[in-house]
Tab-separated table of C-alpha atoms in Angstrom:
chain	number	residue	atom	x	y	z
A	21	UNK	CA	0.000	0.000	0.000
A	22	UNK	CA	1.381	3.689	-0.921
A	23	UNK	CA	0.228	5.212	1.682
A	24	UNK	CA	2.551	8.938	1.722
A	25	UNK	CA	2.159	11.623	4.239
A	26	UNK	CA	4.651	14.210	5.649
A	27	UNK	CA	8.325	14.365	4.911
A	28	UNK	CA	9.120	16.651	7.642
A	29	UNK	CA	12.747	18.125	7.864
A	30	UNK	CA	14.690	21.715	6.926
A	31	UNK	CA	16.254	20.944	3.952
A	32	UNK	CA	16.395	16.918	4.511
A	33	UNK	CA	16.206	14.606	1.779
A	34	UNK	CA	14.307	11.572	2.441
A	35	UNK	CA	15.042	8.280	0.301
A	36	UNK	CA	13.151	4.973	1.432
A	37	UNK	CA	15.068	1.872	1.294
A	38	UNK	CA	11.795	-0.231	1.771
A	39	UNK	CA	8.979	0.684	0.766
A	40	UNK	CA	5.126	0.315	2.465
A	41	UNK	CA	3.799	-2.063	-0.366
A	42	UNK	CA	0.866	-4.044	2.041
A	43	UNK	CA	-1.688	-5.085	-0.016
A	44	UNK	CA	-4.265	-5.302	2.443
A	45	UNK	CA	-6.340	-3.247	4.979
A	46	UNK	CA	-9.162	-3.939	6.867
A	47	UNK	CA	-13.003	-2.074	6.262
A	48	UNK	CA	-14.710	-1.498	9.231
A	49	UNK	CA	-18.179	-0.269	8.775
A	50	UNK	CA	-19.018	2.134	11.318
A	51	UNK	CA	-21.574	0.241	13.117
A	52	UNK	CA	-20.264	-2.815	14.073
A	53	UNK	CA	-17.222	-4.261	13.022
A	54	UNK	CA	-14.120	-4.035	15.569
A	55	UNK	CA	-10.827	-6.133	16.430
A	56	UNK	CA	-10.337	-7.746	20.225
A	57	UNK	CA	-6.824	-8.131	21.408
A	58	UNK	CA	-6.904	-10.436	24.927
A	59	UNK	CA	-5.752	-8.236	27.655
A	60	UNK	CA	-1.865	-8.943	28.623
A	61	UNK	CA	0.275	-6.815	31.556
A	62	UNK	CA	2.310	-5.732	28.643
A	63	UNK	CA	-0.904	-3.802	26.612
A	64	UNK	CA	-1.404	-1.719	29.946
A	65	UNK	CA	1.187	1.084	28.905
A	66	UNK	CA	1.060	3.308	32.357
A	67	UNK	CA	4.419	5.439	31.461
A	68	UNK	CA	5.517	6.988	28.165
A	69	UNK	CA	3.618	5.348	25.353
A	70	UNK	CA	2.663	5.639	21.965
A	71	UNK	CA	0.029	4.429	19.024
A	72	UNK	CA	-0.213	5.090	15.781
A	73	UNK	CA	-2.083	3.676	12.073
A	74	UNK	CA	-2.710	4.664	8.940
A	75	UNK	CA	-6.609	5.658	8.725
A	76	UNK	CA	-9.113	6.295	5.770
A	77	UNK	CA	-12.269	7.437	6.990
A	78	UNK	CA	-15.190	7.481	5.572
A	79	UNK	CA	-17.389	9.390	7.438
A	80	UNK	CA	-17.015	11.430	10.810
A	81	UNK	CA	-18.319	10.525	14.326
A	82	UNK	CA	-17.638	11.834	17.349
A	83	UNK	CA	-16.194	9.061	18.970
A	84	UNK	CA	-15.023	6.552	16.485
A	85	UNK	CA	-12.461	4.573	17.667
A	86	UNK	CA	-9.098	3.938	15.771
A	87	UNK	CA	-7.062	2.045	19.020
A	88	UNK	CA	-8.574	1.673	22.523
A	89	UNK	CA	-8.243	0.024	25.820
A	90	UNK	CA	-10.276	1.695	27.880
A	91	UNK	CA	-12.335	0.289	31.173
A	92	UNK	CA	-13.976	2.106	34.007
A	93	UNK	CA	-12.370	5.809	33.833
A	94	UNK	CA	-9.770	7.947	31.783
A	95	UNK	CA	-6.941	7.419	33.606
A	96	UNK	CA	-7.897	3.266	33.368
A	97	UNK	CA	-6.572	3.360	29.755
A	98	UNK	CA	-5.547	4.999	26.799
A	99	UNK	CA	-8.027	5.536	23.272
A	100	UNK	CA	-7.138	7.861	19.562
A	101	UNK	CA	-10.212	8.388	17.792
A	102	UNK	CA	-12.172	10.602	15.497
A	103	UNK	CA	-14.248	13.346	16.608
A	104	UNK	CA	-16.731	14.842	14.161
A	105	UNK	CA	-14.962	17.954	13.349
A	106	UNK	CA	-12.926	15.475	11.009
A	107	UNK	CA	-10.255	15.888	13.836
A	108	UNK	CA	-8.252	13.031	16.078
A	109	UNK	CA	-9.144	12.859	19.938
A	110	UNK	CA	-6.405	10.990	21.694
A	111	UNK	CA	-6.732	10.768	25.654
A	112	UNK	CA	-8.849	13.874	25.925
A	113	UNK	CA	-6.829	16.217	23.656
A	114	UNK	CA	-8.407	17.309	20.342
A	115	UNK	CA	-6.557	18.111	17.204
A	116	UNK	CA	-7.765	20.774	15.199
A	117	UNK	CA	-10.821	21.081	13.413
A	118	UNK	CA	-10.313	19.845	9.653
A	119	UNK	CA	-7.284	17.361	10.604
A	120	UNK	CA	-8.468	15.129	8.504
A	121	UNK	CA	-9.910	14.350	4.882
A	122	UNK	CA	-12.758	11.946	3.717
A	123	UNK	CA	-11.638	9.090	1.984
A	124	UNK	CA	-8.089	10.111	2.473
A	125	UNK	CA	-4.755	8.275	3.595
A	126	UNK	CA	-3.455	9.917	7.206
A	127	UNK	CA	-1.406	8.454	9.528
A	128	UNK	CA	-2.111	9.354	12.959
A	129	UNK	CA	-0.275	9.199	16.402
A	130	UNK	CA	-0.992	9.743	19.738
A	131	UNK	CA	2.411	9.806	22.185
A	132	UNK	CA	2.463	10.352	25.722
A	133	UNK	CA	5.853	11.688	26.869
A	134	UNK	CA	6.646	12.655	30.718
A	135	UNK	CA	3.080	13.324	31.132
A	136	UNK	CA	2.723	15.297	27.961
A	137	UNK	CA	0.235	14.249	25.566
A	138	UNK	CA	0.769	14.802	21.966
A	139	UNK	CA	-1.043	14.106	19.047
A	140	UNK	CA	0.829	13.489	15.597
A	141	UNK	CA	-1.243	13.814	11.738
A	142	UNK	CA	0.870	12.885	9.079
A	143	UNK	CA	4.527	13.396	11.028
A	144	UNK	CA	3.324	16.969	11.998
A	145	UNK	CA	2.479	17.545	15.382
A	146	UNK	CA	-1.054	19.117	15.444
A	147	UNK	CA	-1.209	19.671	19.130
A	148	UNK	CA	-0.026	19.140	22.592
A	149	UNK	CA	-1.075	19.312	26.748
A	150	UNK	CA	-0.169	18.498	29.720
A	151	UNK	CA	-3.715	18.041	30.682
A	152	UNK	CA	-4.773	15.334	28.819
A	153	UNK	CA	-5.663	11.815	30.349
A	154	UNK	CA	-2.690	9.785	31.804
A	155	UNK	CA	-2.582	6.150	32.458
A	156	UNK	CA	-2.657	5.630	35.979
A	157	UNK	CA	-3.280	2.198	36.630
A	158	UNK	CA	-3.736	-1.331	34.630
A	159	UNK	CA	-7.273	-2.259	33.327
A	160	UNK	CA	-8.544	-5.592	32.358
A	161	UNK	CA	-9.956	-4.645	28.960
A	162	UNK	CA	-8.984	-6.329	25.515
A	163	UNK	CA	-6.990	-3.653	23.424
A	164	UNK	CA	-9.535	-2.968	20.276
A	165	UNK	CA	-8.822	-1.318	16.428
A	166	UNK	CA	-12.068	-0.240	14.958
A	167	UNK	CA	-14.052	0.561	18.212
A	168	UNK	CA	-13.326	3.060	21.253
A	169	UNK	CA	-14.481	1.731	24.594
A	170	UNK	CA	-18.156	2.117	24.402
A	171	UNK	CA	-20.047	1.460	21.267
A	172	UNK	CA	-19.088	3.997	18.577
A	173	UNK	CA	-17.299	2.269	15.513
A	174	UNK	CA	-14.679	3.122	12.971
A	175	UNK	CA	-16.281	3.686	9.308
A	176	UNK	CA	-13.739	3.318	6.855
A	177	UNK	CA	-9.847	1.582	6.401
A	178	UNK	CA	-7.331	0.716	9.035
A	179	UNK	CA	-3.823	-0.368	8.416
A	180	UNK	CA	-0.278	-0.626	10.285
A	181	UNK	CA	-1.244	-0.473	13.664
A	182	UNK	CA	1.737	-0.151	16.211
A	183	UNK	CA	1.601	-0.087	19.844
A	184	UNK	CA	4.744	1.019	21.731
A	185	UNK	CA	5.896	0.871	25.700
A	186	UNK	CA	8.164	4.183	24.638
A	187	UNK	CA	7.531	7.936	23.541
A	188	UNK	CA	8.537	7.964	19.917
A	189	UNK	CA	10.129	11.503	18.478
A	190	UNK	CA	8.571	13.229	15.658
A	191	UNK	CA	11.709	11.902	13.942
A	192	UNK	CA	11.254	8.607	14.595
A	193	UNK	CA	7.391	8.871	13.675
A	194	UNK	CA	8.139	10.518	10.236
A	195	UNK	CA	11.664	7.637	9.379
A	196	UNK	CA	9.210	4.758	10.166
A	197	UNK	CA	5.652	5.333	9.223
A	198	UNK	CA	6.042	4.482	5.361
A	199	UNK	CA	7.962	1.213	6.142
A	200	UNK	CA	6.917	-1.920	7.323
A	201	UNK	CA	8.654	-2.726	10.553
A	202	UNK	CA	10.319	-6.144	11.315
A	203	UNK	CA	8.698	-6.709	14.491
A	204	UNK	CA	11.551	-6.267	16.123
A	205	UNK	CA	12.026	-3.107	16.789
A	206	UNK	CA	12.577	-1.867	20.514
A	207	UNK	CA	9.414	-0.462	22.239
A	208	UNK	CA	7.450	-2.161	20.389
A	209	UNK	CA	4.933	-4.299	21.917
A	210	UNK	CA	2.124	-4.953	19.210
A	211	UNK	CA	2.317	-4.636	15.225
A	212	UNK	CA	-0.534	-5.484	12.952
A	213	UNK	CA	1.075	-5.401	9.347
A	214	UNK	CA	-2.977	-5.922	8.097
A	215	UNK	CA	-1.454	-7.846	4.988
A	216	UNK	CA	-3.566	-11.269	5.811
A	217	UNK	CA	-5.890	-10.597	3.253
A	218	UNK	CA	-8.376	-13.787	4.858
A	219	UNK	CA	-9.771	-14.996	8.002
A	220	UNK	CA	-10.915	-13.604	11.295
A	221	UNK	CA	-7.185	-13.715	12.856
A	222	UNK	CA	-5.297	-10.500	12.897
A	223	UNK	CA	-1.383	-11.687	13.579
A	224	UNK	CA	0.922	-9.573	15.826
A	225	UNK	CA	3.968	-9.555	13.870
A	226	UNK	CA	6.066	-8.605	17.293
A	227	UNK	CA	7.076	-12.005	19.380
A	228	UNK	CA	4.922	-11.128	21.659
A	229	UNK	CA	1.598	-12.882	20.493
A	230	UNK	CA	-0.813	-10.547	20.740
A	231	UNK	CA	-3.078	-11.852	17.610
A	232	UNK	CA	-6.881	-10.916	17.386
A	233	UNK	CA	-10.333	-11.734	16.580
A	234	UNK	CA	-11.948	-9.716	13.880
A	235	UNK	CA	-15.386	-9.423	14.055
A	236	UNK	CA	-17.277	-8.097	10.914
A	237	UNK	CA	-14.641	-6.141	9.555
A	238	UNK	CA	-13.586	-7.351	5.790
A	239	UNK	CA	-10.333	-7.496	4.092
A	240	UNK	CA	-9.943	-5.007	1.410
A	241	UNK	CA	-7.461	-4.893	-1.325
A	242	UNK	CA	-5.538	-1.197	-0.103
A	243	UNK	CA	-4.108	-0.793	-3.603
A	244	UNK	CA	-7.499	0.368	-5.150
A	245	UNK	CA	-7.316	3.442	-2.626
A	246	UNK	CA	-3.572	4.415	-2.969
A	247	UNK	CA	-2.803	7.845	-3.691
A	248	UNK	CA	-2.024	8.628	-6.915
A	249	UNK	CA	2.102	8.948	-6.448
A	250	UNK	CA	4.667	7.541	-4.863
A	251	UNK	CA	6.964	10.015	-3.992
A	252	UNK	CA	10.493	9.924	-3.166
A	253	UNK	CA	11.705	12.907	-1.710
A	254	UNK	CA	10.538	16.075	-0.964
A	255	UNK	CA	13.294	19.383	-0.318
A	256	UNK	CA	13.523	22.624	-0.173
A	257	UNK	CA	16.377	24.970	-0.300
A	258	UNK	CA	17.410	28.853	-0.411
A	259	UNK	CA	18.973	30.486	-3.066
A	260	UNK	CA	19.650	33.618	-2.888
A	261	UNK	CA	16.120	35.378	-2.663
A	262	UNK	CA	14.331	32.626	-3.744
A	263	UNK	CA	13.262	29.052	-2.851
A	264	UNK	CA	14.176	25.987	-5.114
A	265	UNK	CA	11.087	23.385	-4.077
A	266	UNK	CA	12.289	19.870	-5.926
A	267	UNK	CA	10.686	16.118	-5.298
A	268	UNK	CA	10.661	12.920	-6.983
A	269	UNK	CA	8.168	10.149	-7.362
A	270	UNK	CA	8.943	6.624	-8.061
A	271	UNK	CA	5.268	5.913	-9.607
A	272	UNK	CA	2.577	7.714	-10.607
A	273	UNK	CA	-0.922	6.319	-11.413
A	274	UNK	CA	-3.575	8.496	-13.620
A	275	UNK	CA	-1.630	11.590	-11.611
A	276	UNK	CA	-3.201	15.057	-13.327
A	277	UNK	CA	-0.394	17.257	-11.559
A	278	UNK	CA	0.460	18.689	-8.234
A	279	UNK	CA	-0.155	21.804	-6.426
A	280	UNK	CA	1.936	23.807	-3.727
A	281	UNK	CA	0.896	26.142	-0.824
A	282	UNK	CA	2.654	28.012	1.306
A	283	UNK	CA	2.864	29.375	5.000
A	284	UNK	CA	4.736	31.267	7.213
A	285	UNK	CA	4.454	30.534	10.967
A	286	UNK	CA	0.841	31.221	12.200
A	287	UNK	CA	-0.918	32.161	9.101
A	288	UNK	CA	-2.297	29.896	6.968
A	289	UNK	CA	-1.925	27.752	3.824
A	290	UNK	CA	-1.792	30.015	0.354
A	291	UNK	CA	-1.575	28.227	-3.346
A	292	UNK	CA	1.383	29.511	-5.068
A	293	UNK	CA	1.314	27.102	-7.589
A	294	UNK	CA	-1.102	24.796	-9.570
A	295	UNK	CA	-0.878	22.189	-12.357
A	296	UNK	CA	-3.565	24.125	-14.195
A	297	UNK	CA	-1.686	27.468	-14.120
A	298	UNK	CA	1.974	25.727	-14.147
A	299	UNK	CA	3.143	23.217	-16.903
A	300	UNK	CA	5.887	21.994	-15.377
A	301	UNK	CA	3.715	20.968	-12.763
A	302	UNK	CA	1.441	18.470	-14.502
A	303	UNK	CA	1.745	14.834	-13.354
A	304	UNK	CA	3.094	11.912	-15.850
A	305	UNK	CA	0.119	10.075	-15.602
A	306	UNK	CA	0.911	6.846	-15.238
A	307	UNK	CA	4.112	5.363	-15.091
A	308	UNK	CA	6.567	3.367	-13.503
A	309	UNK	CA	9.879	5.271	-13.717
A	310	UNK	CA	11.104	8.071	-11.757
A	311	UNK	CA	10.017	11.403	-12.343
A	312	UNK	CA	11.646	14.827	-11.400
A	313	UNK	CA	10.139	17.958	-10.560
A	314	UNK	CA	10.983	21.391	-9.568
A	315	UNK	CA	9.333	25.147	-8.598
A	316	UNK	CA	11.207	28.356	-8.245
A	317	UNK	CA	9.509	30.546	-5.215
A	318	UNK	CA	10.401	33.826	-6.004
A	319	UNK	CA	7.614	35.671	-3.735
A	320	UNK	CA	9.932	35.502	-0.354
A	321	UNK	CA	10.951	37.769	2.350
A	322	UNK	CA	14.589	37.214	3.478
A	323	UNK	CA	14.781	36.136	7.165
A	324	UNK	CA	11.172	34.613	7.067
A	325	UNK	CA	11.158	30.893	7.173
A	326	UNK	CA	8.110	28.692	5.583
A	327	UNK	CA	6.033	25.682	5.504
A	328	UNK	CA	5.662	24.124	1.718
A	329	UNK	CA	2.646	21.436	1.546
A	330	UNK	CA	3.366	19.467	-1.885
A	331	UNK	CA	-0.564	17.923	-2.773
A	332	UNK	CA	-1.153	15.805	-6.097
A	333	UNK	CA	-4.524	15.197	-8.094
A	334	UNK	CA	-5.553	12.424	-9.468
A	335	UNK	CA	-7.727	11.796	-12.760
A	336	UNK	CA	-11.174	11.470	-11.111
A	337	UNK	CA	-10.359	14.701	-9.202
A	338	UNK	CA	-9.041	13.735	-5.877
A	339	UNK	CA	-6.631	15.951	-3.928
A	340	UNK	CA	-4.198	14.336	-1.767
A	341	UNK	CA	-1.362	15.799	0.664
A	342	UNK	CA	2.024	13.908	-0.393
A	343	UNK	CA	4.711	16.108	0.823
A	344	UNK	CA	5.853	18.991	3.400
A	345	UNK	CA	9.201	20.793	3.908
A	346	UNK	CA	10.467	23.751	6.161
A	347	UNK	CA	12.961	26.225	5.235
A	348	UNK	CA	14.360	29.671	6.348
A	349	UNK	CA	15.343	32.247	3.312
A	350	UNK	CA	18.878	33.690	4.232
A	351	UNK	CA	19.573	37.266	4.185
A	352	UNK	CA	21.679	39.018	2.647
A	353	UNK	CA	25.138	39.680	3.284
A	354	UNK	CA	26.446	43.029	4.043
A	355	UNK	CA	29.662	42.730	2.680
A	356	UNK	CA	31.173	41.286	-0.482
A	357	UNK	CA	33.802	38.635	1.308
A	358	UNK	CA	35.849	35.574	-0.203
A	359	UNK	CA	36.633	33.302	2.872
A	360	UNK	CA	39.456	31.090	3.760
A	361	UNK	CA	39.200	27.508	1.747
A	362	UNK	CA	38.326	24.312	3.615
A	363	UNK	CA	40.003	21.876	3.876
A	364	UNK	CA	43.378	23.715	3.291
A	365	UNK	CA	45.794	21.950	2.716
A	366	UNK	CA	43.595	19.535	0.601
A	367	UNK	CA	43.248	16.716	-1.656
A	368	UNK	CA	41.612	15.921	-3.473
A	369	UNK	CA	39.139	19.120	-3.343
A	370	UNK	CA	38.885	22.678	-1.314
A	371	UNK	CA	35.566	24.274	-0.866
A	372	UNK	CA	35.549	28.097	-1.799
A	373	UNK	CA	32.876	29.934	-0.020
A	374	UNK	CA	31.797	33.749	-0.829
A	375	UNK	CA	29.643	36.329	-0.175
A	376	UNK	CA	28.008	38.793	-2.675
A	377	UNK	CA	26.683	42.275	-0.854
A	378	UNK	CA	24.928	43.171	-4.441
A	379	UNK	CA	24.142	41.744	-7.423
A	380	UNK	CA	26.870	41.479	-10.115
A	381	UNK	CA	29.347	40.059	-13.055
A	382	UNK	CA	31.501	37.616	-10.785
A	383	UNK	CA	34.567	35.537	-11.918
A	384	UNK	CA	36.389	33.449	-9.733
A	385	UNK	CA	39.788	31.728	-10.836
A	386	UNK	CA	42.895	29.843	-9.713
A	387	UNK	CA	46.495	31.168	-10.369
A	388	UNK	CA	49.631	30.448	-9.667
A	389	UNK	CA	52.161	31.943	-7.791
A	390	UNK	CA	53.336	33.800	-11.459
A	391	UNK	CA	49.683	35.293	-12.334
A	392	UNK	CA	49.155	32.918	-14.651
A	393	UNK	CA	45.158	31.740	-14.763
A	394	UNK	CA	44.730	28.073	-14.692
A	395	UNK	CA	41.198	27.548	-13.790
A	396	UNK	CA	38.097	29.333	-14.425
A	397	UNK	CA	35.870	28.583	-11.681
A	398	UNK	CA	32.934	31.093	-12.401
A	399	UNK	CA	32.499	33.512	-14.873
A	400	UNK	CA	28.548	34.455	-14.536
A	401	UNK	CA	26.360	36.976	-13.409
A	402	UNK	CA	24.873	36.534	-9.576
A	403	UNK	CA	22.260	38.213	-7.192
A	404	UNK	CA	23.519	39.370	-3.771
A	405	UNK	CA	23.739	35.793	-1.640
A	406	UNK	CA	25.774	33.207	0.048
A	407	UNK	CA	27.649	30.904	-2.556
A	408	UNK	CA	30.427	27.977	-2.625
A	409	UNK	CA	32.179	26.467	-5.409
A	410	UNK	CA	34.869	23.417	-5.847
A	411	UNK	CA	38.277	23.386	-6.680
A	412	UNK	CA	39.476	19.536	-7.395
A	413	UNK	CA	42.869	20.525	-8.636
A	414	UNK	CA	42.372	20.493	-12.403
A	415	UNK	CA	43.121	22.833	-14.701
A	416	UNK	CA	41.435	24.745	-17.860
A	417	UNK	CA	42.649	22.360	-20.105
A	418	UNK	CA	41.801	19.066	-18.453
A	419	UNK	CA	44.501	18.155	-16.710
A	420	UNK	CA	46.147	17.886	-13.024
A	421	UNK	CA	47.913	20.489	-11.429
A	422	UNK	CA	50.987	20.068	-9.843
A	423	UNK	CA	51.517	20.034	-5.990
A	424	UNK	CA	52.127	23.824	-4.862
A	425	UNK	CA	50.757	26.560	-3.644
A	426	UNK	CA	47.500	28.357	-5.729
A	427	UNK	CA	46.285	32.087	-5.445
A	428	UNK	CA	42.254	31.944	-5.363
A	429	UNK	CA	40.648	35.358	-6.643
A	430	UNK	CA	37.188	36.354	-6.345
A	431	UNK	CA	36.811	39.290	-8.747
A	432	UNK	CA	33.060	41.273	-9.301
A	433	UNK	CA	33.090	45.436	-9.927
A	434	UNK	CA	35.704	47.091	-8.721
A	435	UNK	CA	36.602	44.318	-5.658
A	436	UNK	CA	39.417	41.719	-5.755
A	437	UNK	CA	40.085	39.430	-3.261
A	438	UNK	CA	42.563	36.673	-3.051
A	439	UNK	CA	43.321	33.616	-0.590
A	440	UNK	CA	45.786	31.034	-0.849
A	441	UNK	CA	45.301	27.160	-0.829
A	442	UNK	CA	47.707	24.607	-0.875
A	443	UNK	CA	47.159	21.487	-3.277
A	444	UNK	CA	49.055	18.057	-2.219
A	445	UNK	CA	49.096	15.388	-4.027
């Protein structure tokens, strides 16, 4: 199952070595399908804890329970569910209203961390308290999917349930919830892969045994309800006064295009960019191979940092959110400054890092100790920014320069400057 939420990082690129390909999920109708786990000491997490799934909903309840062991009081047991503001209750904390989408992957978390309650929507944390419910005691209860502790049922898809004994980092939420686990993995004391695809059992894929009973709820084939993509990698990064916004998909499947929004801390989400307005933004369709894309945001304020959300559209008209990324646009420099290469000595290449105050012609060679040129670095116009470029010890013509000592200059207007660097071989 492609199941893609939130890449979140500052300027992180995020490559999956296994990919989340379960076929199956199960469909829980809303009024009276659920999964029983038989109670165990090692269910009743009373310290730092977390739960998490991937969720499709299909309608909105108040009450709708995703994972719950609950008995006689809050502080008995722990419970994430949906409230009917298409938002995620976990423990008594509420996420915002409009967390969530109809008929729409999002993984979900609830952690509890030195009695801090957090809840988690696609790796971004929505909200936090310390006055949510904490576990105080053990309870006797089965742990459920698909019901809270009552009577109010799940109505749509449930997959990749994982129950932990530990408080697991936005980090660790984000490298993990597009993989399928081994079963191994520390803290983790119940994992339901939902890739039967038949029978009433639902397997814990931990060692710790904790298979249960379905009742009702039907195996469904997840692959029909993938999002349209599969994407790779999402980054951002400054340059200059702009933002470069690239990603990558390894698959796309009746894909129209994507669109990007935009926010700055507090404010909220503003399209900047659109299939429909953008060419380079229209999707492949479908295909197998990887695709690369890329957006130039040249409406920035330097010092400001922002929020992109990457979403992609499919063919019967279905928006998904694929993709998010943070970054901060640098200001300017003051001064026009060549610094000292690093490494220096080197071998087998320096890094040459500058500063531009103003925009301008720039041309930065290598000499040697006579004045003699023998390698043009740059020779372009820039804007005012931060820049680097290598040195690996070649020359203009192609070949190898000799061991010694090399004159860097940094030329642009009426300013020269010069540092040494020392090539051994």
């Amino acid at each position: 199952m492609r199941k893609i939420g939130t890449i979140l990082s500052i300027l992180v690129l995020l490559l999956w070595s296994t990919s989340n390909a379960q076929n199956y999920a199960l469909e829980f109708n809303g009024s009276s399908n659920f999964v029983a786990i038989p109670d165990h000491d090692n269910l009743d997490l009373t310290g730092d804890y977390s739960v998490e799934a991937w969720i499709y909903c299909h309608s909105f309840t108040s009450g709708n329970g995703i994972i719950s062991k609950y008995q006689t009081g809050a502080a008995d047991g722990f419970v994430i569910r949906i409230g009917d503001n298409q938002n995620i209750s976990f423990d008594g904390l509420q996420s915002p209203t409009n967390s969530l989408t109809a008929n729409t992957w999002h993984h979900v978390a609830g952690v509890v961390n030195s009695g801090v309650c957090y809840i988690y929507i696609d790796g971004s944390l929505k909200t936090s308290s310390s006055s949510g419910y904490l576990v105080t005691s053990a309870n006797s209860d089965p742990l459920c999917i698909g019901v809270d502790y009552t009577t109010r049922f799940f109505d749509g898809l449930i997959d990749e349930v994982r129950i932990w004994n530990d408080a697991r980092t936005v980090t660790e939420i984000n490298n993990n919830k597009n993989i399928e686990l081994t079963g191994s993995e520390s803290g983790l004391v119940a994992y339901y892969k939902m890739s039967n695809g038949s029978g009433t059992t639902l397997t814990d894929n931990t060692g710790n045994g904790h298979t249960g009973t379905i009742t009702g709820a039907t195996w469904t084939v997840a692959n029909d309800l993938s999002l349209p993509v599969e994407l790779m990698s999402f980054s951002a990064k400054p340059e200059n006064k702009s933002i470069i916004l690239e990603w990558a998909t390894a698959s796309e499947s009746d894909n129209l295009g994507f669109i990007l929004e935009r926010c700055m801390e507090n404010s909220d989400y503003e399209q900047i960019a659109s299939y429909k307005t953008h060419s380079d933004l229209t999707g492949k369709g479908t295909t197998s191979s990887t695709s690369q894309y890329s957006f130039i945001d040249n409406n920035v304020t330097v010092g400001k940092e922002y929020t992109y959300r990457l979403s992609d559209v499919s063919s019967d008209g279905n928006r998904s959110e694929i993709g998010k990324t943070e970054v901060k646009v640098s200001a300017i420099p003051t001064t026009t400054q060549l610094f000292a290469a690093y490494p220096n000595p080197f071998n087998p290449s320096t890094t040459l890092k500058y500063n531009l105050a103003k925009d301008g012609h720039v041309t930065l060679g290598v000499f040697d100790m006579l004045g003699r040129q023998i390698s043009l670095l740059n020779d372009l116009y820039q804007t005012a920014g931060e820049y680097s470029a290598q040195w690996d010890g070649s020359t203009d013509s192609g070949i190898m320069a000799p061991s010694g000592t090399y004159l860097v200059r940094l030329q642009t207007g009426n300013l020269s400057q010069i540092q040494k660097v020392i090539l051994i071989k």
